[in-house]
Amino acid sequence: MDFPSRFDVIVIGGGHAGTEAALAAARMGVRTLLLTHNVETLGQMSCNPAIGGIGKSHLVKEIDALGGAMAMATDQGGIQFRVLNSRKGPAVRATRAQADRLLYKAAIREMLENQPNLWIFQQACDDLIVEQDQVRGVVTQMGLQFHADSVVLTTGTFLDGLIHIGLRNHAGGRAGDPPAIALSRRLRELPLRVGRLKTGTPPRIDGRSVDFSLMTEQPGDAPTPVMSFLGSREQHPRQVSCWITHTNARTHEIIAANLDRSPMYSGVIEGVGPRYCPSIEDKIHRFADKDSHQVFLEPEGLTTHELYPNGISTSLPFDVQLDIVRSIRGMENAHIVRPGYAIEYDFFDPRDLKYSLETKVIEGLFFAGQINGTTGYEEAGAQGLLAGANAALRAKGQQAWCPRRDEAYIGVLVDDLITLGTQEPYRMFTSRAEYRLILREDNADLRLTEKGRELGLVDDRCWAAFEAKREGIERELQRLKSTWVHPHTPQGDAIGERFGSPLNREYNLLNLLARPEIDYATLIELSGAGTPDRQIAEQVEIQTKYAGYIDRQQEEIRRLRASEDTRLPENLDYSSIPGLSREIQHKLGQARPQTLGQASRIPGVTPAAISLLLIHLKKRSASGKLEQSA
Amino acid sequence: MSIVQDTIAAIATAPGRGGVGIIRVSGSQALAIARGLGGLEPTPRHAHYRDFSTGSGEVIDQGLLLFFPGPHSFTGEDVLELQGHGGPVVLDMLLQHCLELGARQARPGEFSERAFLNDKLDLAQAEAIADLIEASSEQAARNALRSLQGAFSRRVHELTESLIQLRIYVEAAIDFPEEEIDFLTDGHVLDMLDRVRDNLSTVLHEAGQGALLRNGMTVVIAGRPNAGKSSLLNALAGRETAIVTDIAGTTRDILREHIHIDGMPLHVVDTAGLRTTTDQIEQIGVERALQAIDEADRILLVVDSTAPEAIDPLALWPEFLAQRPNPERVTLIRNKADLSSESIALQSDPDGQVTINLSARSGQGLDLLRTHLKTCMGYEQTTESGFSARRRHLDALRQAASHLQHGYNQLIHSGAGELLAEDLRQAQQALGEITGTVTSDDLLGRIFSSFCIGK
């Protein structure tokens, strides 16, 4: 039967991509349906109970700057907060939080249930309704049809999911959940390139069976960092520690002796796993000379004893898992609550997507999250928000929003995926962003909130707070610029002492702040008055300290901007462009880049090829004009 | 379609020693470069007679400076034309100075490309430009490759490799702070950075192409007695500089001659024939010859093609070649082709060893030798000459060096690893001009295969 009412956007999947997609579309005012196979698992953290980290927190803050849920849920569910790289510069600092799974999930559920324009429905999705390469809706397991012209698929690891423990395997979407087999079959009929990826988890440990006195405690930072721009420490629940222990020679012997029972080494698993998140058997096999590896015991929550031993993800058989765990210091008597496993699943080649995350072949069909070959909650959430927003824009008949590489990590993520594709689960790192000094976690709001407001993603409360912050920064910059320190005054002498030589002329406070010897706190201490707002002070300081580098990157961006803005026609026949080598024609034909800038980032495409493309485009538009006038 | 462009510069006149040489600059920096080089505010479309000088006031050349503000110019952008004296060395210095003032070297066909994109050329001409870009970019790639053969190439690749290694450590420390690999603080990175900087300055020094062009290449004529070395010197110089007789051992000391080939300065050195001798004076001559050979940029090893040794002269002299570190510096000259009836030719074997059959006495084959010597200096009669390929390389190396210096300061004075990382990225980008680009994913791949990463 047909569901009685129509929707503008249907989101399939209730993980991190699906919830951000549904929330974003609904915030933008279109009728949105979130379809999940199980309402109880909305916002579930399937892997380790942590949000953020290097590169990833940058995405979380961008989601936050666009009114998304992830950072706020983290502040409500976070039981330990740290800033990584705190001794390095602000561009590479990253906030990381351990989250209580239940609190996090509850926070997400609450936001979903209180979001106007959003309906939730529990039923697995089995089929898509597609008419003439245009999606029209979905069909659920029991044959119920929902109609909408924009559908966002966020299927995670569920598409034809296959769980491996040792040489045994069974179909599953996640431990305890069924896979989506019918939908996988259906999607494989579409003209999209499909592949298999693999990921894994470690066995979970009962904390009561662990001797923490033999491990190193890792508490959170004090004062406790917050994740959301509007978050506060007061929201945080009770804070707890993580624990660090190490594998040893005995652990490595056990693994080496049992490699033939690993589905990865016996060839049972075909999917490719992530290089940066290897299983413990992989680490020992590939880095045989390393005699110990770190293991982080992450608490799963405040109301459970379960621990997530990060660092020993494995798909070895259970008896080996038990031996491995019990060979590790402090876990000699550990009880395993849930066995570790590897999971293989379908993903679709992201090169078949547009910048909007809409598929190139089926209009109105958007993909977000692991279905695009990524890994990580943050990567999923960021894509979900973008896909949801673009699905809503499409429903409203408006142009898609496609953030560029120089605007957001979300832009880097999408551009990498759709330009280069991926051979392994794609994870964000700061080294992927060439404009790392501009794309900082601290300025995600300054980069994106205005755009988010324009799109309708940012509510009045967030917008007011943002405007106040932006004005505060401007005011403080002006004050520093117009406040002068003169030589031979008590202030001037104090500052000269800092520099190791007396001031020889007058300086404004901004000039002084640019010097490496002085930070904002010292400046205020020496000159008096300053802003009490931590975020404003931070912005003023970072902008001043990085000024030269930021200018240089801005110049680089400005230079490349034109080619980013030059669109390539979708129907361009690369084999007809004279001068392009066959190899480059093939590469361009495979990738079908949307802009000249994207074309230039395809490996092997030379500057000369870009020149030829430009000339071809110009010729096309010139002859087009001639035809029109004739 | 208007595309914001950076500023490009190139030598616009055909290579060679002409009366006038023109450098053309196009883009937003053209006016600034006019001010910098000419020290004046140019009147549009007006010929100014000026000294072209460096920032420190050193005069490079004198000539006409013309400024054409866009859009009424050849490319539609601001265009600057510097018409100076035609010598390639002077033009190269002038070009280098434009690059220092913010231009980058134009790719082949790029001026025409811009003219077309800015509606300065009609549609019919576009096809020709496409052909030009295609043909000359291939030519440029070949030239770049050619100028990259030998020791210089090895050094540049080693350098790139050590820069990548360094970046692996820096990026790993930034992206994986929890992995017990904080190289930024343990001095490891600083050591590596010092090494890369040392290597780079050595390469720059060794490349020394700028100096070679300015001061001229030193070519040593060496060989057995009576192979015709002095005849070759006289033939190249176009006058009787050396005494030529049939008596082996006539030249007992080294003779130096300064000549020009199409405006390229060459120091040609004639040496005593290499042989074991009891004659004390001749012995000293042989020693001096060997010393001159070691100092040479290029050695012309002359053999008498009528002599029995001529069948395989390189095999005949393994001890000579074994003592010389760079066999690629040697060109084999099979002289007296008029007597041995060998055909006048230049052959290049797969190892890059060049052999020229000629006759110094009759002058046959001398043109081949002259062209070959020009090639050795990185100077060719093509659209995108090896000359400019080398200019590009040197420019890239210098840019890389300046980024490394900047990054070094950041690390030393502020301990700012992320700023060092940015400077290293820029340095790599500069070197990418020579060695091809390294993507962030390449870098991550190297990190994962170098360190055991991941929780």
PDB file of C-alpha atoms in Angstrom, chain A residues 341-421:
ATOM      1  CA  TYR A 341      34.638  -9.513  14.560  1.00  0.00           C
ATOM      2  CA  ALA A 342      35.349  -8.211  11.058  1.00  0.00           C
ATOM      3  CA  ILE A 343      32.553  -7.152   8.762  1.00  0.00           C
ATOM      4  CA  GLU A 344      32.499  -6.923   4.976  1.00  0.00           C
ATOM      5  CA  TYR A 345      29.953  -4.758   3.215  1.00  0.00           C
ATOM      6  CA  ASP A 346      29.084  -3.173  -0.133  1.00  0.00           C
ATOM      7  CA  PHE A 347      30.092   0.342  -0.980  1.00  0.00           C
ATOM      8  CA  PHE A 348      29.546   2.308  -4.149  1.00  0.00           C
ATOM      9  CA  ASP A 349      32.363   4.003  -5.993  1.00  0.00           C
ATOM     10  CA  PRO A 350      32.014   7.641  -4.903  1.00  0.00           C
ATOM     11  CA  ARG A 351      33.303   8.768  -8.309  1.00  0.00           C
ATOM     12  CA  ASP A 352      29.745   8.131  -9.463  1.00  0.00           C
ATOM     13  CA  LEU A 353      28.575  11.001  -7.242  1.00  0.00           C
ATOM     14  CA  LYS A 354      28.275  14.733  -7.797  1.00  0.00           C
ATOM     15  CA  TYR A 355      29.619  17.301  -5.341  1.00  0.00           C
ATOM     16  CA  SER A 356      26.120  17.431  -3.865  1.00  0.00           C
ATOM     17  CA  LEU A 357      26.423  13.675  -3.059  1.00  0.00           C
ATOM     18  CA  GLU A 358      23.623  12.994  -5.526  1.00  0.00           C
ATOM     19  CA  THR A 359      24.362  10.049  -7.817  1.00  0.00           C
ATOM     20  CA  LYS A 360      25.197  10.999 -11.371  1.00  0.00           C
ATOM     21  CA  VAL A 361      22.878   8.391 -12.876  1.00  0.00           C
ATOM     22  CA  ILE A 362      19.737   8.467 -10.689  1.00  0.00           C
ATOM     23  CA  GLU A 363      18.304  11.909 -10.113  1.00  0.00           C
ATOM     24  CA  GLY A 364      17.281  12.621  -6.549  1.00  0.00           C
ATOM     25  CA  LEU A 365      19.207   9.673  -5.109  1.00  0.00           C
ATOM     26  CA  PHE A 366      21.830  10.758  -2.570  1.00  0.00           C
ATOM     27  CA  PHE A 367      24.419   8.609  -0.788  1.00  0.00           C
ATOM     28  CA  ALA A 368      26.105   9.427   2.518  1.00  0.00           C
ATOM     29  CA  GLY A 369      28.410   7.649   4.946  1.00  0.00           C
ATOM     30  CA  GLN A 370      29.999   4.235   4.672  1.00  0.00           C
ATOM     31  CA  ILE A 371      28.067   3.479   1.480  1.00  0.00           C
ATOM     32  CA  ASN A 372      30.511   5.968  -0.108  1.00  0.00           C
ATOM     33  CA  GLY A 373      33.541   4.110   1.169  1.00  0.00           C
ATOM     34  CA  THR A 374      34.267   6.221   4.239  1.00  0.00           C
ATOM     35  CA  THR A 375      34.730   5.163   7.839  1.00  0.00           C
ATOM     36  CA  GLY A 376      34.051   7.025  11.056  1.00  0.00           C
ATOM     37  CA  TYR A 377      31.056   8.648  12.703  1.00  0.00           C
ATOM     38  CA  GLU A 378      32.327  12.117  11.900  1.00  0.00           C
ATOM     39  CA  GLU A 379      32.902  11.450   8.209  1.00  0.00           C
ATOM     40  CA  ALA A 380      29.429   9.896   8.059  1.00  0.00           C
ATOM     41  CA  GLY A 381      27.752  12.737   9.930  1.00  0.00           C
ATOM     42  CA  ALA A 382      29.371  15.380   7.731  1.00  0.00           C
ATOM     43  CA  GLN A 383      28.251  13.660   4.546  1.00  0.00           C
ATOM     44  CA  GLY A 384      24.808  13.078   6.006  1.00  0.00           C
ATOM     45  CA  LEU A 385      24.357  16.750   6.752  1.00  0.00           C
ATOM     46  CA  LEU A 386      25.498  17.740   3.280  1.00  0.00           C
ATOM     47  CA  ALA A 387      23.339  15.128   1.529  1.00  0.00           C
ATOM     48  CA  GLY A 388      20.322  16.018   3.670  1.00  0.00           C
ATOM     49  CA  ALA A 389      20.747  19.720   2.988  1.00  0.00           C
ATOM     50  CA  ASN A 390      21.147  19.148  -0.745  1.00  0.00           C
ATOM     51  CA  ALA A 391      18.148  16.813  -0.848  1.00  0.00           C
ATOM     52  CA  ALA A 392      16.137  19.591   0.813  1.00  0.00           C
ATOM     53  CA  LEU A 393      17.506  22.213  -1.593  1.00  0.00           C
ATOM     54  CA  ARG A 394      16.516  19.968  -4.464  1.00  0.00           C
ATOM     55  CA  ALA A 395      13.015  19.577  -3.038  1.00  0.00           C
ATOM     56  CA  LYS A 396      12.804  23.377  -2.886  1.00  0.00           C
ATOM     57  CA  GLY A 397      14.025  23.679  -6.463  1.00  0.00           C
ATOM     58  CA  GLN A 398      17.219  25.427  -5.383  1.00  0.00           C
ATOM     59  CA  GLN A 399      20.835  24.930  -6.381  1.00  0.00           C
ATOM     60  CA  ALA A 400      22.957  22.446  -4.452  1.00  0.00           C
ATOM     61  CA  TRP A 401      25.481  23.668  -1.900  1.00  0.00           C
ATOM     62  CA  CYS A 402      28.951  22.262  -2.472  1.00  0.00           C
ATOM     63  CA  PRO A 403      31.575  23.549  -0.049  1.00  0.00           C
ATOM     64  CA  ARG A 404      35.040  23.827  -1.617  1.00  0.00           C
ATOM     65  CA  ARG A 405      38.290  22.386  -0.329  1.00  0.00           C
ATOM     66  CA  ASP A 406      39.339  25.768   0.954  1.00  0.00           C
ATOM     67  CA  GLU A 407      36.094  26.282   2.888  1.00  0.00           C
ATOM     68  CA  ALA A 408      35.646  23.125   4.903  1.00  0.00           C
ATOM     69  CA  TYR A 409      36.921  19.667   5.698  1.00  0.00           C
ATOM     70  CA  ILE A 410      33.527  18.550   4.394  1.00  0.00           C
ATOM     71  CA  GLY A 411      34.652  20.006   1.058  1.00  0.00           C
ATOM     72  CA  VAL A 412      37.966  18.144   1.236  1.00  0.00           C
ATOM     73  CA  LEU A 413      36.170  14.924   2.106  1.00  0.00           C
ATOM     74  CA  VAL A 414      33.704  15.098  -0.758  1.00  0.00           C
ATOM     75  CA  ASP A 415      36.232  16.321  -3.308  1.00  0.00           C
ATOM     76  CA  ASP A 416      38.669  13.529  -2.412  1.00  0.00           C
ATOM     77  CA  LEU A 417      35.944  10.921  -2.635  1.00  0.00           C
ATOM     78  CA  ILE A 418      34.351  11.942  -5.893  1.00  0.00           C
ATOM     79  CA  THR A 419      37.629  12.832  -7.616  1.00  0.00           C
ATOM     80  CA  LEU A 420      39.896  10.024  -6.495  1.00  0.00           C
ATOM     81  CA  GLY A 421      37.497   7.336  -5.320  1.00  0.00           C
TER      82      GLY A 421
END
